[in-house]
Short mmCIF file of C-alpha atoms in Angstrom, two decimals:
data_model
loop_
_atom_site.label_atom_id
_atom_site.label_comp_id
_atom_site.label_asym_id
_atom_site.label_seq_id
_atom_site.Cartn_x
_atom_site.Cartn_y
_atom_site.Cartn_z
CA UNK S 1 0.00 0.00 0.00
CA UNK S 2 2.93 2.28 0.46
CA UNK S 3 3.02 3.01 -3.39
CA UNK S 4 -0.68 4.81 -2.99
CA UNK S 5 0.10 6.89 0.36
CA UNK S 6 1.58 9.85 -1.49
CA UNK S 7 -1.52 9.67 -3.85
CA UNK S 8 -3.84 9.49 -0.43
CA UNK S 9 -1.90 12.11 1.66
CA UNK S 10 -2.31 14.75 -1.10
CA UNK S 11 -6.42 13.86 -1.60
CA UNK S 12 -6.55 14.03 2.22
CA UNK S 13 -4.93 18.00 2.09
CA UNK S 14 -6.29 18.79 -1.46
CA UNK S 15 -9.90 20.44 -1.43
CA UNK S 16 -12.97 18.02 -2.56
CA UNK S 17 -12.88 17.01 -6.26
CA UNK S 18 -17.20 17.17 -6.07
CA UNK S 19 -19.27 19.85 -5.53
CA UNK S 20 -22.41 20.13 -3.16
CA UNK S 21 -24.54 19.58 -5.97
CA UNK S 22 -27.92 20.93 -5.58
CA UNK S 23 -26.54 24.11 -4.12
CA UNK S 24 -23.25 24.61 -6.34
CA UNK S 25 -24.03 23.63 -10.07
CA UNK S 26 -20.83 24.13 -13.47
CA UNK S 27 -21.94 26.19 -15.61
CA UNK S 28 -22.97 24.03 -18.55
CA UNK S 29 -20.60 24.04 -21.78
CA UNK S 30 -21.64 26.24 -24.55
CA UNK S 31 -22.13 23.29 -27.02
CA UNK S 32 -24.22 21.63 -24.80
CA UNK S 33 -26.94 19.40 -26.23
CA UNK S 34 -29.02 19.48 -23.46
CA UNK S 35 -33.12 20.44 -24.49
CA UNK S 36 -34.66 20.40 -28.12
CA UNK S 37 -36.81 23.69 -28.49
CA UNK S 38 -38.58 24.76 -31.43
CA UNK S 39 -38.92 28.65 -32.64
CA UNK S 40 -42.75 28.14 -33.51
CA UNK S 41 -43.07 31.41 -35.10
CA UNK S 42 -40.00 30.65 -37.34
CA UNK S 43 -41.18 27.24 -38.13
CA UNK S 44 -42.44 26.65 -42.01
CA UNK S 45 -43.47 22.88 -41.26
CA UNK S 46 -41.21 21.38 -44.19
CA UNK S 47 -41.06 18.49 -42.19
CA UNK S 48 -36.96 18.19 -43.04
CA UNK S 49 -36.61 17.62 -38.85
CA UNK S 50 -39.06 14.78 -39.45
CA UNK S 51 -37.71 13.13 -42.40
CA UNK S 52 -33.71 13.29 -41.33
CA UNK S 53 -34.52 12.55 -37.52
CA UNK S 54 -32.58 9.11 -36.67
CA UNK S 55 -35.12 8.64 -33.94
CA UNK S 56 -38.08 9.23 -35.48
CA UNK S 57 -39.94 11.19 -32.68
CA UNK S 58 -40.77 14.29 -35.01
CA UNK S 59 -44.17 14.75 -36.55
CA UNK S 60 -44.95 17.85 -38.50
CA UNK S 61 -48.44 18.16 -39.53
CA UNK S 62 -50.16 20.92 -41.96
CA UNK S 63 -54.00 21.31 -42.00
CA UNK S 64 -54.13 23.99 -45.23
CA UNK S 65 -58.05 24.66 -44.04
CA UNK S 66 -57.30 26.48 -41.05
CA UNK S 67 -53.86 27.56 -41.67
CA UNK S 68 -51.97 25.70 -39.47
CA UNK S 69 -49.17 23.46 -39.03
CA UNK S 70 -48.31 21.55 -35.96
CA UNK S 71 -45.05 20.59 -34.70
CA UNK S 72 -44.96 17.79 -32.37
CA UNK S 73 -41.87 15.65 -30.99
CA UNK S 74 -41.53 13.12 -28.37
CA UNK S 75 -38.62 14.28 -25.82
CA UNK S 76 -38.99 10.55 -24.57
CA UNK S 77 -37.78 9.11 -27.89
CA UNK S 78 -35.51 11.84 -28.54
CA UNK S 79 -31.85 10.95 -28.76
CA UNK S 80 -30.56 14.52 -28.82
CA UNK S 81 -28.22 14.40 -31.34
CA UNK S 82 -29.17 17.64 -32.88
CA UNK S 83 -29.25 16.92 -36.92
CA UNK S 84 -32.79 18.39 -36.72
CA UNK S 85 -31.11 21.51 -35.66
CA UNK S 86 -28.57 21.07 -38.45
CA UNK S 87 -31.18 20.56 -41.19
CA UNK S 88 -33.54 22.88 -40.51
CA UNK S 89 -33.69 25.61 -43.51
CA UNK S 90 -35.16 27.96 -40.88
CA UNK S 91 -33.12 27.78 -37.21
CA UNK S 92 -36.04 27.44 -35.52
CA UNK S 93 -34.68 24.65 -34.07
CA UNK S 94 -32.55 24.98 -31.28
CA UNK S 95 -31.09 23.42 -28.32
CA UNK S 96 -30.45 24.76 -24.89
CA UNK S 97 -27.41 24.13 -22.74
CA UNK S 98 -30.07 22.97 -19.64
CA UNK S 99 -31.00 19.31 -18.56
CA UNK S 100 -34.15 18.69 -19.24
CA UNK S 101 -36.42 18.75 -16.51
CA UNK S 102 -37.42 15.39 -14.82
CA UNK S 103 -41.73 14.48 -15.52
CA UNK S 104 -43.86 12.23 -14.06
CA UNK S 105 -45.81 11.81 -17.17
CA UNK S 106 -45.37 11.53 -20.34
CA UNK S 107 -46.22 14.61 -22.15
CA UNK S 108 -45.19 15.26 -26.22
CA UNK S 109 -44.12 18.53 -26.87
CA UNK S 110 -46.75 19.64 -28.97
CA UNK S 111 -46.31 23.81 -30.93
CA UNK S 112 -49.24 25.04 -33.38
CA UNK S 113 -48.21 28.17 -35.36
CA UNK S 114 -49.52 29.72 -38.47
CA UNK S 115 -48.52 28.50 -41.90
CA UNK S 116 -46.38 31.26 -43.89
CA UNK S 117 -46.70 31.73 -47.94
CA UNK S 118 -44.28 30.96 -50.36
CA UNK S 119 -42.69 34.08 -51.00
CA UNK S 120 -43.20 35.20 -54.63
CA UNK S 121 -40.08 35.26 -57.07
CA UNK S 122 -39.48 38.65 -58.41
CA UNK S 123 -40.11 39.08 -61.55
CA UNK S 124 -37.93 39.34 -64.09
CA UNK E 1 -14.74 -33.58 -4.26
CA UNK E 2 -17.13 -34.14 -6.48
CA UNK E 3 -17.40 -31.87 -9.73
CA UNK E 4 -19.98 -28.94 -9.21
CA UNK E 5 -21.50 -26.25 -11.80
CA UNK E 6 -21.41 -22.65 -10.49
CA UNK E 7 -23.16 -19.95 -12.20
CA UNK E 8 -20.98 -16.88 -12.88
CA UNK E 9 -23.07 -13.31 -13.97
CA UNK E 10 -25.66 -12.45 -16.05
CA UNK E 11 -25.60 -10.38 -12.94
CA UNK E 12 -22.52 -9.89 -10.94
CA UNK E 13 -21.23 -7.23 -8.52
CA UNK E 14 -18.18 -6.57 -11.06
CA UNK E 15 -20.28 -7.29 -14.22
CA UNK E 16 -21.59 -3.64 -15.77
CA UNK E 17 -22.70 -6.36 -18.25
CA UNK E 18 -24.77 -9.47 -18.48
CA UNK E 19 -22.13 -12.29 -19.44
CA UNK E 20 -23.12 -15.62 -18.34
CA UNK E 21 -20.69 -18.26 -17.99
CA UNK E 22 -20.89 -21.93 -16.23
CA UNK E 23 -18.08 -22.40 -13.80
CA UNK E 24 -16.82 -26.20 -13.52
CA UNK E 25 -15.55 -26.45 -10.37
CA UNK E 26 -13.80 -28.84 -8.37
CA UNK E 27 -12.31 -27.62 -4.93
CA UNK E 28 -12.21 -24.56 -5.77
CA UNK E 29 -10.15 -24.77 -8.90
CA UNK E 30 -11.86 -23.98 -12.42
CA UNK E 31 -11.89 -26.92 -14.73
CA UNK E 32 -14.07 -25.41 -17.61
CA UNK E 33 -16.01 -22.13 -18.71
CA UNK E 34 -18.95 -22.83 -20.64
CA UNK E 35 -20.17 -19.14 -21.75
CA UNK E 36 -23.82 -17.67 -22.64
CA UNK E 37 -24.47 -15.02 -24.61
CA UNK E 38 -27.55 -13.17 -25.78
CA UNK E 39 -29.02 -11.27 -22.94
CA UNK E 40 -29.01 -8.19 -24.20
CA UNK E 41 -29.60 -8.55 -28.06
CA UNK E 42 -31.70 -5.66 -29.26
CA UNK E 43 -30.82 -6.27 -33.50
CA UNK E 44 -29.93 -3.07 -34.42
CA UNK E 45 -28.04 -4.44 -37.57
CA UNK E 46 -31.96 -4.95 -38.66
CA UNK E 47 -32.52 -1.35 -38.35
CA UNK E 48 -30.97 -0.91 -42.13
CA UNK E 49 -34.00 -2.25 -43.30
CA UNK E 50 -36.14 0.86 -41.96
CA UNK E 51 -32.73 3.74 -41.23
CA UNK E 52 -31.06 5.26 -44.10
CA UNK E 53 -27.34 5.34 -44.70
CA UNK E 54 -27.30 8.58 -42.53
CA UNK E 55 -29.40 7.51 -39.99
CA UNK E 56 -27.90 4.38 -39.19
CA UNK E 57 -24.53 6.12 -38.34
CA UNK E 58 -26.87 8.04 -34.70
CA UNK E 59 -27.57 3.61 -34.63
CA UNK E 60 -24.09 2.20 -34.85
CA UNK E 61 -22.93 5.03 -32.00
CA UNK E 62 -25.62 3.71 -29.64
CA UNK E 63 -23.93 -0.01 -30.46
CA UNK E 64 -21.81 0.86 -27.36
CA UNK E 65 -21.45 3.85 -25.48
CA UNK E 66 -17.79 3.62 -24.37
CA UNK E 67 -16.51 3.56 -28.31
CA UNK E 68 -19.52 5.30 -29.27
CA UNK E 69 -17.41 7.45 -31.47
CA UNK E 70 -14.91 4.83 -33.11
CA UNK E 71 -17.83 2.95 -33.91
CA UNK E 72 -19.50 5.34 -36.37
CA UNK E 73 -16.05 7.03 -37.15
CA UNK E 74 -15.40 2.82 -38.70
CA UNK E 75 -19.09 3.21 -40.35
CA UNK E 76 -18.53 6.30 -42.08
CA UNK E 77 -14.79 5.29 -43.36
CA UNK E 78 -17.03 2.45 -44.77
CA UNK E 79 -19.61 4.28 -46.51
CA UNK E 80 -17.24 7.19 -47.87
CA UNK E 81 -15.30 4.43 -49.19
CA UNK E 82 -18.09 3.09 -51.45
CA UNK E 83 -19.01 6.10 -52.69
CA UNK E 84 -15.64 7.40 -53.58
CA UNK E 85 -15.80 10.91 -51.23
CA UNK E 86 -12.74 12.28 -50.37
CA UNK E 87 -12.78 13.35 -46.64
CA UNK E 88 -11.03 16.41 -45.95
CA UNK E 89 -7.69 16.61 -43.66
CA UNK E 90 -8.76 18.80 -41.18
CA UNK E 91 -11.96 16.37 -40.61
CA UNK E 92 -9.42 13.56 -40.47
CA UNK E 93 -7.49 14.91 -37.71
CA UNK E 94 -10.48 15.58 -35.87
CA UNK E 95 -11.90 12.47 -35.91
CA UNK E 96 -8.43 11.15 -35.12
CA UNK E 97 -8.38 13.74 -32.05
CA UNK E 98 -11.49 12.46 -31.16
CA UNK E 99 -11.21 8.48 -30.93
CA UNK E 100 -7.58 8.99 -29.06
CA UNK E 101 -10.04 10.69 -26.52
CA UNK E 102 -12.93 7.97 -26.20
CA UNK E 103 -10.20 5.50 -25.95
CA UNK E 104 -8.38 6.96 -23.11
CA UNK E 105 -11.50 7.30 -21.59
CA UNK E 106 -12.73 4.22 -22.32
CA UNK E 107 -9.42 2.77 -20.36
CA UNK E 108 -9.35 4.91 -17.86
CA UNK E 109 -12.57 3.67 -16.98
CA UNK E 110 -11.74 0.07 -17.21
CA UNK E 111 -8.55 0.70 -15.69
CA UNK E 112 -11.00 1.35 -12.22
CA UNK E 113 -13.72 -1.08 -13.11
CA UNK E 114 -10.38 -3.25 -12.44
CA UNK E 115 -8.71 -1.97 -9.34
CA UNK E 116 -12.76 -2.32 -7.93
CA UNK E 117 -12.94 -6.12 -9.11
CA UNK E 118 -9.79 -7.07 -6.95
CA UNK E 119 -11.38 -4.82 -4.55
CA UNK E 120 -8.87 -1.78 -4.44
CA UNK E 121 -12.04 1.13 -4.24
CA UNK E 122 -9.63 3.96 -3.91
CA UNK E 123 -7.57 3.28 -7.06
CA UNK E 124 -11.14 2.95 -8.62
CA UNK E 125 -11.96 6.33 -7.24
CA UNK E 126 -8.65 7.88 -8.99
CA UNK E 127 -8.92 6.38 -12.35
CA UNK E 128 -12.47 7.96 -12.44
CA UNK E 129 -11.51 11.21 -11.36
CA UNK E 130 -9.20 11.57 -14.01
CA UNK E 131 -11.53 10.24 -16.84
CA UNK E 132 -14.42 13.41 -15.51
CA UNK E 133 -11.56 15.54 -17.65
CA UNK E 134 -11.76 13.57 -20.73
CA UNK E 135 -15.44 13.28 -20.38
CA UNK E 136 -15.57 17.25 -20.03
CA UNK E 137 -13.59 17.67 -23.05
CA UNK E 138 -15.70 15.65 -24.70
CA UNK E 139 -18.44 17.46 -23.51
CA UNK E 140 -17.63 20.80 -23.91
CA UNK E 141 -15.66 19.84 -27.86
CA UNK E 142 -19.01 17.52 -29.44
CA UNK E 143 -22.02 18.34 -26.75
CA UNK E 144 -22.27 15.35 -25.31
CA UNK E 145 -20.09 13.26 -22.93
CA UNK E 146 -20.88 9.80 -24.59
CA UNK E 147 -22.30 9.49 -27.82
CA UNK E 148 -20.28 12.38 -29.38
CA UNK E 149 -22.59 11.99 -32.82
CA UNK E 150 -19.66 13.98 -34.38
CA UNK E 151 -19.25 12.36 -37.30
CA UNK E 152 -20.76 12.61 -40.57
CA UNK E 153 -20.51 10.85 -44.04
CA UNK E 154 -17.73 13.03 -45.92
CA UNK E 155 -16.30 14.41 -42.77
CA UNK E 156 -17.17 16.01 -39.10
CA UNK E 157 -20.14 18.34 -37.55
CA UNK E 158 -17.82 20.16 -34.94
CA UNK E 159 -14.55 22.19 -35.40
CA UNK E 160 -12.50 22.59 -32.69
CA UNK E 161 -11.49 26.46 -32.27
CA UNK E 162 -8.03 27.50 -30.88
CA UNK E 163 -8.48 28.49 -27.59
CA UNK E 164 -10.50 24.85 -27.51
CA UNK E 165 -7.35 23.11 -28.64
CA UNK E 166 -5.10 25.25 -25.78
CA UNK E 167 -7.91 24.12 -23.35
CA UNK E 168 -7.84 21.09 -24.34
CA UNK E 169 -3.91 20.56 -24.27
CA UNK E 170 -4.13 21.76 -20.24
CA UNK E 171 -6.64 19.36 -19.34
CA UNK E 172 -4.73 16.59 -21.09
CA UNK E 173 -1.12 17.82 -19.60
CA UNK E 174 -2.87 17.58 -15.89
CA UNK E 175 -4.80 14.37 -16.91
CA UNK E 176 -1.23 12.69 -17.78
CA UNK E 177 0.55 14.34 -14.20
CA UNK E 178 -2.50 12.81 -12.38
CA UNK E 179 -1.98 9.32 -14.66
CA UNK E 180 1.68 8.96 -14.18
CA UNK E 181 1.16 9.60 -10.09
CA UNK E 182 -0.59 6.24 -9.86
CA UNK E 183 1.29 4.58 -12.17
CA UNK E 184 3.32 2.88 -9.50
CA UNK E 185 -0.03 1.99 -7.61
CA UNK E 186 -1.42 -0.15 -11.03
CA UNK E 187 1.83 -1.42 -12.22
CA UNK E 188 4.16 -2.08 -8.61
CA UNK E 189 1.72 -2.63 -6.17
CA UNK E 190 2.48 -5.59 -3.45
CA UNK E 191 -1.16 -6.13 -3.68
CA UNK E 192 -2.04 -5.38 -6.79
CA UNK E 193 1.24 -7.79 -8.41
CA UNK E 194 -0.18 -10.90 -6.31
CA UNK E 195 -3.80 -10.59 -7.69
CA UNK E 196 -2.58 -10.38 -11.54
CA UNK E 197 0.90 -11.55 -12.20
CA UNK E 198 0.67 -15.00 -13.47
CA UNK E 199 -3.56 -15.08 -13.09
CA UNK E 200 -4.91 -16.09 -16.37
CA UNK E 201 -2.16 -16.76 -18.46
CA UNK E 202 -3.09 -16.67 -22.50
CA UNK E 203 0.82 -17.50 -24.27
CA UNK E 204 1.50 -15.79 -27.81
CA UNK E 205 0.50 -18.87 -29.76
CA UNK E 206 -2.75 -19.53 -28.23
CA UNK E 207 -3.08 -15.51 -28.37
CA UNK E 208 -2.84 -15.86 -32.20
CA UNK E 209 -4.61 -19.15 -32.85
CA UNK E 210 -7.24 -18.39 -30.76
CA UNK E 211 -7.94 -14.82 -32.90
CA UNK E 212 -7.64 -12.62 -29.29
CA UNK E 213 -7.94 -8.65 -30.61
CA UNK E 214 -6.16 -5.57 -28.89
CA UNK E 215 -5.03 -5.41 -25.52
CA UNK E 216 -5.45 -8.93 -25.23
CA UNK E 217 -3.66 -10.28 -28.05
CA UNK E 218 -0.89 -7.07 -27.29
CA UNK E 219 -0.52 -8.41 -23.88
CA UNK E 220 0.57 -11.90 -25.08
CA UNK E 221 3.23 -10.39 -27.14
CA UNK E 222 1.86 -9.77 -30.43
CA UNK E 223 2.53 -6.20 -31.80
CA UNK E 224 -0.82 -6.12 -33.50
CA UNK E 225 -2.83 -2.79 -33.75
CA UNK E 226 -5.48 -1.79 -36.14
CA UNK E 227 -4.07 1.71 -36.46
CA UNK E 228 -1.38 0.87 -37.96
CA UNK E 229 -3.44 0.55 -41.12
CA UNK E 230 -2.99 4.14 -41.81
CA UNK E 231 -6.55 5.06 -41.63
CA UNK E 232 -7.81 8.30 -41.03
CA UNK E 233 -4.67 10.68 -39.89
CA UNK E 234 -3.05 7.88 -38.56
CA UNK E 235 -0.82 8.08 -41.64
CA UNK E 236 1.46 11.24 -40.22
CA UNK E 237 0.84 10.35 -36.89
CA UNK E 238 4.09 8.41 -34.93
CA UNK E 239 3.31 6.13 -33.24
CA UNK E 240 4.36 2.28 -32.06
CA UNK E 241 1.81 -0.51 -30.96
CA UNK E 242 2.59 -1.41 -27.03
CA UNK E 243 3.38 -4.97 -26.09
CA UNK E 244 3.65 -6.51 -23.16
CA UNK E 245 5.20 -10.66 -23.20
CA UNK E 246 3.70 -12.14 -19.75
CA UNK E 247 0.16 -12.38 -21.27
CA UNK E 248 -1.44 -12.45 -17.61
CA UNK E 249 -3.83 -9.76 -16.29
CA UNK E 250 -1.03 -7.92 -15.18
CA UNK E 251 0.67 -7.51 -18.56
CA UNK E 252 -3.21 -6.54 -19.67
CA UNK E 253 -3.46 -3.94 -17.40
CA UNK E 254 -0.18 -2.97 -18.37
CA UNK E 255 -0.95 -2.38 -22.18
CA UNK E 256 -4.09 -0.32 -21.39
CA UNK E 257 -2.51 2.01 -18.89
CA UNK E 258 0.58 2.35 -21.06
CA UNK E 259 -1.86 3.03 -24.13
CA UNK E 260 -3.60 5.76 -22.07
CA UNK E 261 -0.64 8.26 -21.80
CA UNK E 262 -0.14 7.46 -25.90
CA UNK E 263 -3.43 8.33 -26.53
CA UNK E 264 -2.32 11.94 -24.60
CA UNK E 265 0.59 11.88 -26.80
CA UNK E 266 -1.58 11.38 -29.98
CA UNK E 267 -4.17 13.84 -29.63
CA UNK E 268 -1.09 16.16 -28.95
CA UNK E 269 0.06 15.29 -32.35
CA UNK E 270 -3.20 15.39 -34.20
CA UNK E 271 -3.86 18.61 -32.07
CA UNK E 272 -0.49 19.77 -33.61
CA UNK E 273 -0.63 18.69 -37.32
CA UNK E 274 -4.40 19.94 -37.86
CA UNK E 275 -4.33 21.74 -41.28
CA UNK E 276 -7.68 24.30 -41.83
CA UNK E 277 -9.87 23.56 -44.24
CA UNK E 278 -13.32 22.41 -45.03
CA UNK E 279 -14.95 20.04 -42.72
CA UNK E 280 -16.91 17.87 -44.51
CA UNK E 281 -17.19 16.88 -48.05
CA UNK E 282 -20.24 17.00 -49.83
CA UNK E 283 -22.24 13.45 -50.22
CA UNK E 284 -24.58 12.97 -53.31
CA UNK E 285 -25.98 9.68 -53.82
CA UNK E 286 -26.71 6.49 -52.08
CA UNK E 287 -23.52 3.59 -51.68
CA UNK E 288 -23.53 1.09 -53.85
CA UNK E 289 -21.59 -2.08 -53.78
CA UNK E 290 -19.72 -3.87 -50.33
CA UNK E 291 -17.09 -3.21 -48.24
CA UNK E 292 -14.96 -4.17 -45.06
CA UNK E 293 -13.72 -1.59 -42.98
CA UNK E 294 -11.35 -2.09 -39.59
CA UNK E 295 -10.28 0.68 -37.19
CA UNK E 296 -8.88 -0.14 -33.53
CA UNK E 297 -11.15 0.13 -30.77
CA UNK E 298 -10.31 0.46 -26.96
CA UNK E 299 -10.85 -3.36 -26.86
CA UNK E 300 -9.27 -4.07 -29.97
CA UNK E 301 -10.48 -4.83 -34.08
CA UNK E 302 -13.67 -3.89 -34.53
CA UNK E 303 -14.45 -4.69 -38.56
CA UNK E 304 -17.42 -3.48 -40.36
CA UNK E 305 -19.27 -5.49 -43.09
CA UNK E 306 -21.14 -3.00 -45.65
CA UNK E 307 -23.39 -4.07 -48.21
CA UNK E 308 -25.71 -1.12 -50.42
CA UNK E 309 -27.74 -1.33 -53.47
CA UNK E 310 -27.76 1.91 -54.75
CA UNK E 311 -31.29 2.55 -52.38
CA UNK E 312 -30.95 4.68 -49.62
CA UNK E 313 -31.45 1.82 -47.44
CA UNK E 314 -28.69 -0.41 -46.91
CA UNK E 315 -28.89 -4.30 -47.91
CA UNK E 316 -26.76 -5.29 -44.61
CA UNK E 317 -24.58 -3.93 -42.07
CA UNK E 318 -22.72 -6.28 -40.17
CA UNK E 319 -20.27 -5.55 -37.07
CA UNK E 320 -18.11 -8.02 -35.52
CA UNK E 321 -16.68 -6.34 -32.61
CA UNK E 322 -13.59 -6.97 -30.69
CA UNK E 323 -15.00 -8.46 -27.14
CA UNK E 324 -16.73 -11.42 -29.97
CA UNK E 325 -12.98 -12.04 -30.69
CA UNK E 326 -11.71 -12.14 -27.25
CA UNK E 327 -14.43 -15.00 -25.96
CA UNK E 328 -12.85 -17.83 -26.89
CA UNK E 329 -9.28 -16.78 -25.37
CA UNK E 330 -11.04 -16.36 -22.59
CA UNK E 331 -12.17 -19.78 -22.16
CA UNK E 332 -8.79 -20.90 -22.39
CA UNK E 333 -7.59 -18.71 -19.74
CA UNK E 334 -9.95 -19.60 -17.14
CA UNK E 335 -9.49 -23.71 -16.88
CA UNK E 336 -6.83 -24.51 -13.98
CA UNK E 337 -7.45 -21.03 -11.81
CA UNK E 338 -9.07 -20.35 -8.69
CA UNK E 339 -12.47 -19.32 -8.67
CA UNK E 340 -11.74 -16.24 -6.51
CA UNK E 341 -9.46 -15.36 -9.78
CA UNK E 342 -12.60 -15.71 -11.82
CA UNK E 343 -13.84 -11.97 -12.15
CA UNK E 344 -10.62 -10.68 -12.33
CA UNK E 345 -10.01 -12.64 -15.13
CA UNK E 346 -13.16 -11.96 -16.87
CA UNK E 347 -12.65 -8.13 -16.25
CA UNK E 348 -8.83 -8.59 -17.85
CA UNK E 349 -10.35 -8.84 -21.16
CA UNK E 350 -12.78 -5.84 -21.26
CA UNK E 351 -15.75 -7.60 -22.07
CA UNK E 352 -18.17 -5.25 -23.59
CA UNK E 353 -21.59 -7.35 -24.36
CA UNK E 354 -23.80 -4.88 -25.82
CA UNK E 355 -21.06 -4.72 -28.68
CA UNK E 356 -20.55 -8.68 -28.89
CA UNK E 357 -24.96 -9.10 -29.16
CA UNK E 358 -25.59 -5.57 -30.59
#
């Protein structure tokens, strides 16, 4: 054991190598892929999140009636690996350097926003 | 005393895995290992059928978590390979940067799981500490601690910026100070010596007839490493495979912690030779035809079996992974040891089952 006592006398006079949790929390990193938000107002519903998302748990629906167009994803199947954030044509899509918070159901994040027109090409 | 069957695992105190094997006993001494596998088999090689070729990469990362990156970093060599894209330098060293880090981390962490199987908590405790730096770099250079999902057909997502690469070399220059302080601990120990020196011997020849893959079959004596196929910047990056001769735990051990401060010294030198330039290359098309792709993992060869059709779907992915190579060496260490030896022995090879069943 004498080969560890240097290693044990300096962790015995060095200060802790945790933190108090709750009470004292790092700062989290700036690249972070912590929470999956969506920009609703931004949003065009192209549904490119839906099609390119590895997990699947993006659904983008347009109802051309009423104008709408619902974004809906499942933070349950989500694998946060942000290439929804990479495709989308918009950046609505974003992700926040925060833990998402812990639920005792299971609730879909569900955003309904208004459908935007094509912008007309100038003529020439 | 008569011959009796003891069941080792699927759940066992130093297990983090389901391995089953069937201890033959008789007093006390192991007379055969009879393994079973398949506890944890969730098909994700099936998940071709119903992923496209980019998809399945965010699949083939969540094939293990501890080589998470090396595992889609061997997928997208693959791919790119069938398809004919040129991946640019820059993304090369990067993902060379990259896997040096998941595979000191991934040692580092067995390197404790280790010290706790023999039952030496407070060597566990240190190796862990120092790995919380790797997995902060990792954190704070991808956005995510283990599944990096960094890489990309043609190339990489993230750039590293400078004052990430100065960061970056700190943490790594206090990482190997804290590495080298318990390097006497690991490798000199009174204690640690009697539990591994001469425990579950696997000689050179059986090493190579048997097929063992990376620390294993290094710490029988054969200088055989993956990396030394020049893959990815591997090519301008100096380097020598480690060996060890005893081929007991000990010399395992050995290899792994010796491998660990080279994997410091070769993210220094991709860190170092990083050219600028584009990240990624751009990918039109789906891959069509088959291919075989190898890269070194933590535990050793992992090889990748590609098969497209010119569909976006691919017609079969297979992965043979290196813990798969390292079961039946395994079985020939065990017969003629103690069956207090028994975990250690198990642990010596890094078994990683998720990988082996996918």
């Amino acid at each position: 054991m004498l080969n560890m006592t240097p290693t044990v006398l300096k962790n015995l006079l060095s200060k802790s190598s945790t933190r108090m949790y709750p009470i004292e929390k790092r700062e989290p990193f700036e690249r972070y892929r912590g929470e999956l938000f969506n920009n609703i107002d931004e949003c065009i519903f192209c549904k490119k999140c839906q099609i390119k998302c590895p997990s699947q748990c993006i659904t983008v629906t347009k109802d051309k009636e009423s104008g709408t167009g619902t974004w809906i994803c499942d933070p349950f199947a989500c694998v946060y690996c942000s290439i929804c954030v990479d495709a989308c044509p918009t950046q609505s899509l974003y992700m926040k350097p925060v833990h998402r918070a812990p639920s005792a159901e299971r609730d879909m994040m569900e955003q309904t926003g208004k459908i935007k027109l094509p912008k007309k090409k100038a003529k020439k | 005393m008569a011959r009796t069957i003891i069941p080792f695992g699927p759940q066992h105190p130093v297990l983090p895995e389901p391995l089953h094997v069937k201890l033959v006993v008789e007093d006390e001494i192991v007379l055969e290992a009879i393994p079973a596998l398949g506890y944890v088999h969730r098909g994700l090689e099936k998940l071709a059928e119903i992923r496209d070729y980019h998809q399945m990469i965010q699949v083939v990362e969540r094939v293990c978590g501890i080589c998470s990156n090396i595992h889609s970093m061997c997928y997208c060599q693959g791919i790119e390979e069938i398809m004919g894209i040129e991946v640019p330098r820059r993304a090369e060293y990067l993902r060379t940067a990259w896997s040096e880090l998941h595979r000191m981390h991934s040692h580092l962490l067995w390197l404790g799981l280790f010290a706790d199987a023999f039952g030496f908590e407070a060597l566990f405790m240190q190796f862990w500490r120092i790995r919380e730096r790797i997995m902060d770099i990792n954190e704070a250079t991808t956005g995510s601690r283990v599944i990096t999902s960094v890489n990309i057909v043609g190339g990489v997502r993230q750039d590293l910026t400078p004052e990430m690469c100065s960061w970056i070399l700190s943490e790594l220059d206090t990482a190997e100070k804290e590495i080298k302080e318990i390097q006497n601990t690991i490798m000199d120990d009174y204690t640690v010596c009697h539990r591994t020196k001469g425990v579950g011997v696997l000689t050179k020849e059986q090493a190579y007839e048997l097929g063992a893959a990376g620390p294993t079959l290094r710490g029988s004596g054969v200088a055989s490493d993956m990396r030394l196929l020049k893959y990815s910047a591997f090519d301008k990056i100096d380097f020598e495979p480690i060996v060890e001769t005893a081929g007991d735990c000990w010399a395992r051990s050995t290899v792994r912690f010796r491998e660990t401060l080279q994997s410091v010294d070769l993210v220094r030198q991709a860190l170092a030779g990083m050219p600028q330039g584009d990240l990624a290359a751009p990918c039109k098309g789906n891959p069509e035809g088959e291919i075989i792709t190898r890269v070194e993992q933590p535990r050793g060869e992992c090889l990748y079996y590609i098969k497209g059709s010119g569909k976006k779907f691919l017609d079969r992915v297979r992965i043979r992974t290196p813990t798969f190579a390292n079961v039946p060496p395994l079985l020939a260490m065990l017969p003629n040891c103690e069956l207090a030896d028994v975990p250690v022995i198990i642990l010596s090879i890094d078994p990683c089952i998720s990988c082996t069943e996918r």
